[in-house]
Amino acid sequence: MSIGAEVPRDRAKRLLSGRGKFVDDIDLPRLLHLAFVRCPYAHASIGAIDGAEAMALPGVVAVLTAADLDAAVSSWRAAHKLFPGMAAPEQSALARGVARWQGEAVAGVLGESRALAEDGAERVSVDWQELPAVMDANQALAPEAPVLHGDMANNLAYTAEVTAGDTEAAFEAAAHVVEEHFRFHRHSGISLEPRGIIAEFEPGEGRLTVHQSHQTPHQQQDLYARLLGLPEHKVRVICPDVGGAFGLKHHLMADELVACAAARLLGRPVKFIADRLESFMADVHCRDHEVRARMAFSGSGEILALQVDDLFNAGAYGQYPRTSIAEGNQIMRLTGAPYGHGNYRAGLRMAFLNKSILGHIRSVGHPIACAVAERLVDLGAAALGLDPIAVRRQNYLQGDDFPRTSVGGVELENLSFNACLDKALEIIDMAQFRREQAELRARNVYRGIGIATFVELTAIGPEYYGEGGQHISAQETCLLRLEASGTIRCYTGATDQGQGIDTGIQQVVADGLGLAVPDVEVISGDSALCPMGGGSWGSRGAALAGEAAMRAATTLRRNILAIAGSLLQKNAADLTIEQGIVLDATTDSAHMAVSEIARIGHFQPYSIAEDVTADLTVVERYASRGRLFLAGNGLQIATVEVDMDTGIVTPLRHLVVHDCGRILNPLLVREQIRGGVVQGLGAALYEELRYDPAGHLLTGSFADYLVPMAGEMPDIEVAHIETPTETSALGAKGAGEAGTAGAVGAILNAVNDAISPFDASIAETPITPPRLLRALGRF
């Protein structure tokens, strides 16, 4: 490690309370900025790293390499006990010996400003030796392919199969079989605010405090403590309002761990903010699957069997701590989940290759599972000359089919496919669309309509990560404190990434206590202050944190009424609370304010009978045991127009009908779904991380990586069906990923409907103009 001879410090000025004077006797460490030397190749051996020229630059304080972090940071492996046999190569905070994707960090440079740190990084000399790269799973799994990891015989990270019934016999007996070869390309969860961290270490107390743009403060507290060798109670992670996350920010990122280690080694606060190029290169990515699938039908349109083979381009390592397997697993488990067929086979091959790590981005695996099955249903209906809506209705699970375990092994409690379809057809007049479609085709204007039905797995249960060996909380806890003024402080383990879960919890607590909403303050995102919880991911906030909050409100309300009953010499069961006033439950006559009960409870507890439970601070937890997921469902219909000369697809209208159980705040849910649809449309039409054959990223800015903007977006309509889950008193299921889950499938079917007069089809996303023109034979 190269460190400057002197660490400069500023003399801070402190105002002496009540004297109006300043003193200069406090030395505070100045913030350092961290920049990285990243590998310019997809695959390269790392020789000597020379930081001398960087250290000669005024303002550069240190250059750190993997060797410098040996004693400071432990390595890790992305293993999951529920997936035995999955390869988990060793990973380190900075690449050691070999870099395995373009953008992997090999050295960190600390400077007095970000500009100085970047200037220093440019002056670090690395002896690179470029190695052959493998850029897709077919290439990676070829017998002659270079092997990425020395402790593996090949690049096959994992293989699995899910089966039910007799698939081969069903295909042999089918009246018709349709098949398709799909390609879903790689993209990422593009947040407005990139990843960012400020880490500060206090040597005297051995305490690490981290301010981070992240979804899971308690997870990060655990990881930083274990990997840095610190007592967990000496680590605090604070995640304030986050400017978008989408699953991107609930992983351990190696460069953020370097910032923590550097703060400890140098005794100065360290800040790292990923720039946009770094984000494209080094953030976790998603999707990148090649799927071959076929579906068997009877002559009347009954689905007899489904077979799916997924080739999963996973990246250079598994994502930590959750692993990368979830996308492939969800595709195996969820494809065709809305339908009642009994014969199913799904296979998965997951390959390591020279791209950034693939992780869990919004609606993990769901868009692919949905698009594959829904496209096959449309193909089957067309081959049989049947209405695709009628084929769906004929095959939907319904009524007495629930509860059941799907052929993919997913527990389905009670889903509402037909109700969603009925609601959708009330909003969109299919007959009118077909008339207009025919009229427009006569004028060489080509419009299409596509439907996609999906199952959404939400609110993951504790068994998945608990049995997997990960330190990831899948329960939620809520602490409520009644202040002496009669207002409430609510501490939750959930976090708010802009989705509004703090507002939802605030409403649950206010309603449960009979208080006005402004009288409840929700405090979240602080691992030291807030009770243990999982944060926000996997559409879990309302279903888990909301339930914990409701339970806590119920307990505190019971205590408040017990105190009121004691003071009033009345039965607590005869009392209620509305708008902060204790009332007679029968006559509605007012007795006393909650603020008065709080004052007595805190300052005159001797006024309360000893046998009364008078706790005004309560804690309740909720863990939905006995299930891996809480399943919701929905349906999307998209209409598009395709320009046959340019290949440009214009979305015209998009409808989502969704069932997420009991809805806490309709406005928040609608906007969550609309935001998810926008991301889904991005995946369907625009977003792609493209590489050249040597593994160099070609889409390193928003000039090349296209995201949907307001001008590209259609009107997005949202309607709801409410089927409350019986697994909780609140009855809420998750909603945050529903918009993304079905959008790709709906757009894919709509585009294919539009181009059907040309006897053409497409099964590759994003559906870019060149791809569409090739499908049409015009490019």
XYZ file of C-alpha atoms in Angstrom, residues 2-512:
511
model
C 1.207 3.448 -0.867
C 0.180 6.147 1.630
C 1.168 9.814 1.684
C 3.547 10.932 4.402
C 1.052 13.237 6.082
C -2.721 13.141 6.267
C -3.801 16.822 6.289
C -6.594 17.840 8.682
C -8.791 20.889 8.981
C -9.295 22.729 12.226
C -13.031 22.750 12.816
C -14.799 25.678 14.396
C -17.314 24.924 17.080
C -19.870 27.393 18.368
C -19.924 27.496 22.173
C -23.556 27.305 23.236
C -24.864 30.574 24.687
C -21.578 32.496 24.254
C -21.610 33.339 20.564
C -17.893 32.530 20.229
C -15.962 30.155 18.009
C -12.917 28.118 18.982
C -10.334 26.346 16.830
C -9.426 23.464 19.108
C -11.139 20.552 17.330
C -9.292 18.547 14.660
C -11.607 16.650 12.305
C -10.422 14.331 9.529
C -11.150 15.540 6.036
C -13.146 13.449 3.614
C -11.220 11.368 1.108
C -12.595 10.417 -2.287
C -12.152 6.979 -3.801
C -11.657 6.171 -7.474
C -10.814 2.827 -9.007
C -8.417 1.387 -11.510
C -10.631 -0.985 -13.472
C -9.676 -3.691 -15.894
C -9.925 -2.516 -19.524
C -10.265 -6.098 -20.770
C -12.937 -8.748 -20.390
C -10.314 -11.202 -19.135
C -6.737 -10.461 -18.156
C -3.989 -11.556 -15.807
C -2.770 -8.884 -13.422
C 0.975 -8.470 -13.127
C 2.792 -5.726 -11.232
C 0.767 -2.733 -10.092
C 2.834 0.436 -9.742
C 1.280 3.391 -7.928
C 4.404 5.528 -7.638
C 3.395 8.035 -10.305
C -0.038 8.372 -8.739
C 1.433 8.967 -5.289
C 3.635 11.699 -6.687
C 0.536 13.679 -7.565
C -0.254 16.288 -4.866
C -3.502 15.442 -3.121
C -3.312 11.686 -3.706
C -3.183 10.032 -0.295
C -3.072 6.277 -0.955
C -3.138 3.541 -3.571
C -4.612 0.226 -2.420
C -4.331 -3.164 -4.122
C -5.643 -6.625 -3.261
C -2.466 -7.388 -1.329
C -2.984 -4.300 0.847
C -6.428 -5.545 1.864
C -5.348 -9.070 2.830
C -5.500 -8.437 6.546
C -8.359 -5.967 6.333
C -11.055 -7.753 4.321
C -12.042 -11.405 4.155
C -12.919 -13.086 0.885
C -16.340 -14.625 0.273
C -18.171 -17.230 -1.783
C -21.711 -16.919 -3.162
C -23.109 -20.242 -1.962
C -26.695 -21.296 -1.212
C -27.445 -24.532 0.648
C -30.780 -24.990 -1.124
C -28.820 -25.325 -4.360
C -26.131 -27.895 -3.550
C -23.558 -28.322 -6.223
C -23.750 -24.714 -7.409
C -20.223 -23.443 -8.014
C -19.161 -20.581 -5.749
C -15.671 -19.338 -6.678
C -13.795 -17.237 -4.148
C -14.214 -13.467 -4.529
C -12.243 -10.571 -3.077
C -12.750 -6.847 -2.684
C -10.148 -6.085 -5.375
C -9.256 -8.520 -8.152
C -6.258 -10.663 -7.344
C -4.147 -12.253 -10.092
C -6.881 -12.298 -12.722
C -9.624 -9.831 -13.686
C -12.667 -11.540 -15.157
C -14.740 -8.756 -16.671
C -14.192 -5.325 -18.116
C -14.664 -2.908 -15.241
C -13.605 -5.214 -12.388
C -11.654 -3.105 -9.886
C -7.989 -3.970 -9.304
C -6.825 -0.927 -7.301
C -8.339 1.945 -5.368
C -6.909 5.462 -5.271
C -7.730 7.853 -2.427
C -7.486 11.582 -3.021
C -8.510 14.903 -1.493
C -11.109 15.279 -4.257
C -12.790 12.990 -6.736
C -10.898 14.687 -9.558
C -7.551 14.088 -7.848
C -8.449 10.466 -7.123
C -9.379 9.928 -10.773
C -6.192 11.644 -11.930
C -4.260 9.339 -9.639
C -6.060 6.263 -10.966
C -5.021 7.204 -14.499
C -1.398 7.252 -13.337
C -1.424 3.765 -11.816
C 0.485 1.390 -14.064
C -0.751 -2.214 -14.357
C 1.057 -4.984 -16.206
C -1.925 -6.507 -18.021
C -1.816 -9.726 -20.015
C -5.042 -10.072 -21.998
C -6.576 -13.549 -21.881
C -9.174 -15.192 -24.151
C -12.693 -14.196 -23.150
C -15.976 -16.090 -23.302
C -18.935 -13.798 -23.860
C -21.994 -16.034 -23.970
C -23.080 -19.268 -22.367
C -22.900 -21.328 -25.566
C -19.274 -20.313 -25.996
C -18.537 -20.715 -22.283
C -19.871 -24.284 -22.183
C -18.080 -25.436 -25.323
C -15.500 -28.172 -24.594
C -12.581 -26.029 -25.759
C -13.648 -22.870 -23.920
C -11.152 -21.151 -21.592
C -12.113 -21.884 -17.972
C -12.636 -18.750 -15.883
C -11.851 -20.212 -12.461
C -8.885 -22.427 -11.692
C -10.758 -24.560 -9.173
C -13.411 -25.543 -11.738
C -13.154 -28.095 -14.542
C -15.386 -26.021 -16.831
C -17.637 -22.961 -16.784
C -20.865 -24.740 -15.832
C -21.932 -23.076 -12.600
C -25.117 -25.019 -11.995
C -27.614 -27.306 -13.639
C -31.091 -28.281 -12.477
C -34.364 -29.767 -13.658
C -37.990 -29.542 -12.526
C -40.422 -32.200 -13.725
C -44.073 -33.123 -13.285
C -46.186 -35.713 -15.070
C -45.153 -37.442 -18.298
C -44.087 -34.638 -20.592
C -42.837 -36.767 -23.476
C -46.012 -38.838 -23.641
C -48.115 -35.673 -23.625
C -46.157 -34.206 -26.523
C -46.445 -37.409 -28.507
C -50.234 -37.482 -28.040
C -50.776 -33.760 -28.737
C -52.853 -32.555 -31.666
C -50.476 -29.656 -32.118
C -47.086 -28.561 -30.753
C -45.644 -25.057 -30.979
C -42.088 -24.109 -30.153
C -39.922 -21.012 -30.047
C -36.319 -19.994 -29.479
C -36.159 -16.876 -27.292
C -33.292 -14.520 -26.526
C -33.584 -12.013 -23.694
C -30.583 -9.715 -23.630
C -28.726 -8.258 -20.677
C -29.607 -4.958 -19.063
C -29.503 -3.421 -15.581
C -31.639 -1.579 -13.051
C -30.919 2.003 -14.047
C -31.518 4.184 -11.000
C -31.518 7.959 -11.220
C -29.127 8.060 -8.263
C -26.107 5.780 -8.796
C -24.583 3.719 -6.030
C -22.908 5.793 -3.333
C -21.294 5.359 0.082
C -19.553 7.393 2.773
C -17.691 5.276 5.325
C -16.187 6.653 8.540
C -14.148 4.687 11.060
C -13.547 5.884 14.614
C -10.313 4.173 15.772
C -10.799 5.035 19.437
C -14.095 3.158 19.590
C -13.432 0.734 16.759
C -16.707 1.902 15.212
C -17.646 1.964 11.542
C -20.489 4.232 10.416
C -21.663 3.930 6.836
C -24.055 6.203 4.971
C -25.087 4.335 1.865
C -27.587 4.433 -0.993
C -28.864 0.945 -0.291
C -31.999 -1.110 0.310
C -30.922 -3.319 3.228
C -29.109 -1.614 6.127
C -29.206 -4.608 8.494
C -27.843 -6.935 5.813
C -24.985 -4.526 5.152
C -24.267 -4.167 8.857
C -23.864 -7.932 9.102
C -21.713 -8.184 5.968
C -19.382 -5.324 6.880
C -18.953 -6.699 10.401
C -18.115 -10.218 9.226
C -15.945 -9.311 6.239
C -14.042 -6.538 8.040
C -13.693 -8.490 11.287
C -15.603 -5.984 13.428
C -18.080 -6.631 16.255
C -21.517 -6.162 14.739
C -22.636 -3.685 17.391
C -19.725 -1.485 16.321
C -21.082 -1.201 12.765
C -23.899 1.157 11.843
C -25.370 1.464 8.359
C -27.654 4.382 7.547
C -29.686 4.327 4.349
C -31.671 7.544 4.002
C -34.128 8.270 1.203
C -32.730 6.455 -1.816
C -33.074 7.780 -5.344
C -34.170 4.533 -6.914
C -32.885 1.030 -6.292
C -34.937 -1.616 -8.167
C -32.964 -4.478 -6.612
C -29.708 -2.971 -7.843
C -28.864 -1.810 -4.319
C -29.516 -4.859 -2.169
C -26.291 -6.671 -2.966
C -22.772 -6.482 -1.578
C -20.683 -4.522 -4.062
C -16.954 -5.061 -3.792
C -16.026 -1.439 -4.498
C -18.239 -0.247 -1.625
C -16.501 -2.707 0.693
C -13.165 -1.191 -0.361
C -14.424 2.209 0.796
C -15.098 0.788 4.269
C -11.709 -0.896 4.451
C -9.943 2.277 3.285
C -11.688 4.360 5.945
C -10.457 1.956 8.595
C -6.904 1.745 7.245
C -6.468 5.502 6.749
C -8.481 6.802 9.682
C -10.368 9.229 7.456
C -13.901 9.242 6.041
C -14.060 7.869 2.508
C -16.631 8.664 -0.156
C -17.308 6.703 -3.314
C -19.984 7.586 -5.868
C -20.151 5.410 -8.972
C -20.172 7.433 -12.157
C -22.461 6.340 -14.959
C -19.778 4.481 -16.924
C -18.790 2.575 -13.783
C -22.444 1.792 -13.207
C -22.878 0.291 -16.650
C -19.660 -1.739 -16.338
C -19.641 -2.819 -12.705
C -23.190 -2.745 -11.330
C -25.011 -6.052 -11.139
C -26.838 -6.858 -14.360
C -29.969 -8.877 -15.045
C -31.712 -11.176 -17.546
C -29.366 -12.489 -20.306
C -31.137 -15.793 -20.994
C -31.541 -17.965 -24.048
C -34.678 -20.094 -23.783
C -35.973 -22.876 -25.981
C -39.534 -23.861 -25.192
C -42.433 -25.824 -26.621
C -46.088 -26.275 -25.679
C -48.467 -29.122 -26.525
C -52.186 -28.598 -27.224
C -55.235 -30.744 -27.742
C -57.387 -30.054 -30.772
C -59.769 -27.986 -28.622
C -57.019 -25.759 -27.235
C -56.275 -27.452 -23.909
C -52.660 -27.097 -22.837
C -51.296 -30.610 -22.357
C -47.622 -30.048 -21.635
C -44.869 -27.453 -21.469
C -41.117 -27.890 -21.828
C -38.585 -25.143 -21.111
C -34.788 -25.160 -21.418
C -33.014 -22.085 -20.061
C -29.391 -21.247 -20.833
C -28.406 -18.666 -18.240
C -25.528 -16.207 -18.919
C -24.659 -15.542 -15.292
C -21.501 -13.418 -15.356
C -18.058 -13.962 -13.846
C -19.158 -14.915 -10.311
C -22.274 -15.500 -8.269
C -23.781 -12.434 -6.642
C -23.231 -12.155 -2.879
C -24.862 -12.814 -0.491
C -28.006 -13.932 -2.351
C -26.312 -15.737 -5.263
C -27.321 -15.355 -8.905
C -29.458 -18.478 -9.140
C -32.819 -16.792 -8.538
C -33.427 -15.689 -12.130
C -32.932 -19.178 -13.517
C -34.860 -20.724 -10.653
C -37.829 -18.401 -11.133
C -37.927 -19.136 -14.856
C -38.008 -22.873 -14.123
C -40.667 -22.494 -11.436
C -42.944 -19.855 -12.947
C -43.200 -20.493 -16.695
C -46.798 -21.407 -17.420
C -47.830 -20.980 -13.779
C -51.274 -19.474 -14.560
C -52.373 -22.622 -16.415
C -53.708 -25.990 -15.287
C -51.580 -28.395 -17.309
C -50.085 -31.382 -15.468
C -47.054 -32.254 -17.583
C -43.994 -30.063 -17.224
C -40.259 -30.198 -17.635
C -37.915 -27.271 -17.125
C -34.153 -27.455 -17.356
C -31.512 -24.919 -16.400
C -27.853 -24.559 -17.275
C -26.063 -21.619 -15.690
C -22.675 -20.579 -17.056
C -19.909 -18.296 -15.845
C -18.596 -15.900 -18.509
C -16.599 -12.684 -18.792
C -19.277 -10.147 -17.950
C -20.250 -8.353 -14.779
C -22.031 -10.320 -12.073
C -25.706 -10.943 -12.660
C -27.966 -10.227 -9.698
C -31.523 -9.587 -8.627
C -33.143 -6.692 -10.460
C -36.842 -5.849 -10.245
C -39.120 -8.835 -10.978
C -36.366 -11.460 -10.921
C -36.960 -13.970 -13.721
C -40.674 -13.154 -13.938
C -40.657 -11.229 -17.251
C -38.963 -14.134 -19.004
C -41.211 -16.817 -17.494
C -44.265 -14.787 -18.447
C -43.112 -13.898 -21.971
C -42.145 -17.472 -22.858
C -45.457 -19.010 -21.819
C -47.633 -16.206 -23.164
C -45.949 -16.228 -26.553
C -46.458 -20.003 -26.806
C -50.135 -19.629 -25.918
C -50.569 -17.105 -28.744
C -48.698 -19.366 -31.163
C -50.860 -22.318 -30.170
C -54.072 -20.373 -30.559
C -53.004 -19.172 -34.013
C -52.044 -22.677 -35.123
C -55.417 -24.036 -34.002
C -57.395 -21.095 -35.363
C -58.688 -20.199 -31.900
C -59.139 -16.926 -30.037
C -56.059 -16.464 -27.803
C -58.234 -14.995 -25.040
C -60.538 -18.015 -25.160
C -57.551 -20.359 -24.979
C -56.307 -18.556 -21.890
C -59.678 -18.654 -20.187
C -60.044 -22.343 -20.990
C -56.715 -23.155 -19.326
C -56.586 -20.735 -16.374
C -56.415 -22.141 -12.877
C -59.576 -21.124 -11.069
C -61.902 -21.669 -8.136
C -61.525 -25.172 -6.745
C -58.030 -25.461 -8.225
C -56.784 -23.494 -5.184
C -54.907 -23.828 -2.973
C -52.422 -25.899 -4.894
C -48.767 -26.407 -5.601
C -48.027 -25.655 -9.244
C -46.211 -28.054 -11.537
C -43.204 -25.788 -11.017
C -43.396 -26.332 -7.263
C -44.838 -22.914 -6.334
C -47.508 -22.679 -3.637
C -50.554 -20.816 -4.954
C -53.070 -19.741 -2.325
C -55.949 -18.161 -4.251
C -55.404 -16.364 -7.538
C -57.839 -14.396 -9.691
C -56.942 -14.933 -13.349
C -60.492 -14.900 -14.692
C -61.489 -11.903 -12.583
C -58.503 -9.971 -13.909
C -59.366 -10.936 -17.471
C -63.004 -9.928 -17.004
C -61.953 -6.551 -15.633
C -59.518 -6.014 -18.502
C -62.165 -6.794 -21.119
C -64.487 -4.275 -19.490
C -61.849 -1.612 -20.105
C -60.597 -2.636 -23.547
C -63.099 -3.438 -26.287
C -61.332 -6.200 -28.188
C -63.921 -6.352 -30.969
C -63.591 -2.641 -31.609
C -59.804 -2.913 -31.674
C -59.957 -5.700 -34.253
C -62.263 -3.629 -36.473
C -59.951 -0.632 -36.261
C -56.924 -2.875 -36.817
C -58.405 -4.212 -40.069
C -59.312 -0.725 -41.286
C -55.801 0.576 -40.553
C -54.118 -2.359 -42.261
C -55.981 -1.428 -45.425
C -54.096 1.894 -45.192
C -50.746 0.174 -44.454
C -50.853 1.091 -40.768
C -50.016 -1.908 -38.605
C -51.179 -2.130 -35.036
C -51.170 -5.084 -32.697
C -52.531 -6.077 -29.329
C -50.880 -8.430 -26.867
C -51.977 -10.015 -23.631
C -49.794 -11.471 -20.890
C -50.964 -13.224 -17.721
C -48.505 -13.562 -14.880
C -47.957 -14.908 -11.385
C -45.935 -12.617 -9.126
C -43.944 -14.140 -6.260
C -43.800 -11.615 -3.411
C -42.801 -11.334 0.253
C -40.313 -14.178 0.341
C -40.536 -16.360 3.443
C -37.671 -16.880 5.914
C -36.993 -20.450 4.849
C -35.445 -19.512 1.504
C -32.467 -17.630 2.908
C -32.572 -19.130 6.391
C -32.157 -22.661 5.066
C -29.805 -21.340 2.396
C -27.327 -20.161 5.020
C -27.511 -16.451 4.182
C -27.683 -13.804 6.910
C -30.720 -12.147 5.306
C -33.762 -11.297 7.371
C -37.045 -12.305 5.753
C -39.084 -11.189 8.765
C -40.066 -7.680 9.764
C -40.218 -5.923 13.113
C -41.942 -2.729 14.169
C -41.360 -0.677 17.317
C -43.956 1.918 18.315
C -43.358 4.536 20.993
C -46.140 6.755 22.284
C -44.601 10.106 23.126
C -45.848 12.179 26.049
C -47.504 14.533 23.560
C -49.706 11.739 22.222
C -47.814 11.378 18.939
C -46.138 8.199 17.713
C -42.634 7.319 16.639
C -42.666 4.204 14.482
C -39.371 2.387 13.870
C -39.435 -0.198 11.075
C -36.916 -2.545 9.512
C -38.260 -1.763 6.047
C -36.689 0.986 3.956
C -38.092 3.476 1.483
C -36.593 3.619 -2.008
C -39.178 6.030 -3.350
C -41.945 3.430 -3.414
C -43.698 5.065 -0.450
C -43.642 2.203 2.054
C -43.019 4.656 4.910
C -46.324 6.300 4.008
C -48.082 2.939 3.844
C -46.798 1.968 7.285
C -47.730 5.393 8.631
C -51.299 4.825 7.444
C -51.472 1.339 8.972
C -50.266 2.598 12.356
C -52.521 5.660 12.370
C -55.549 3.574 11.425
C -54.735 0.900 13.979
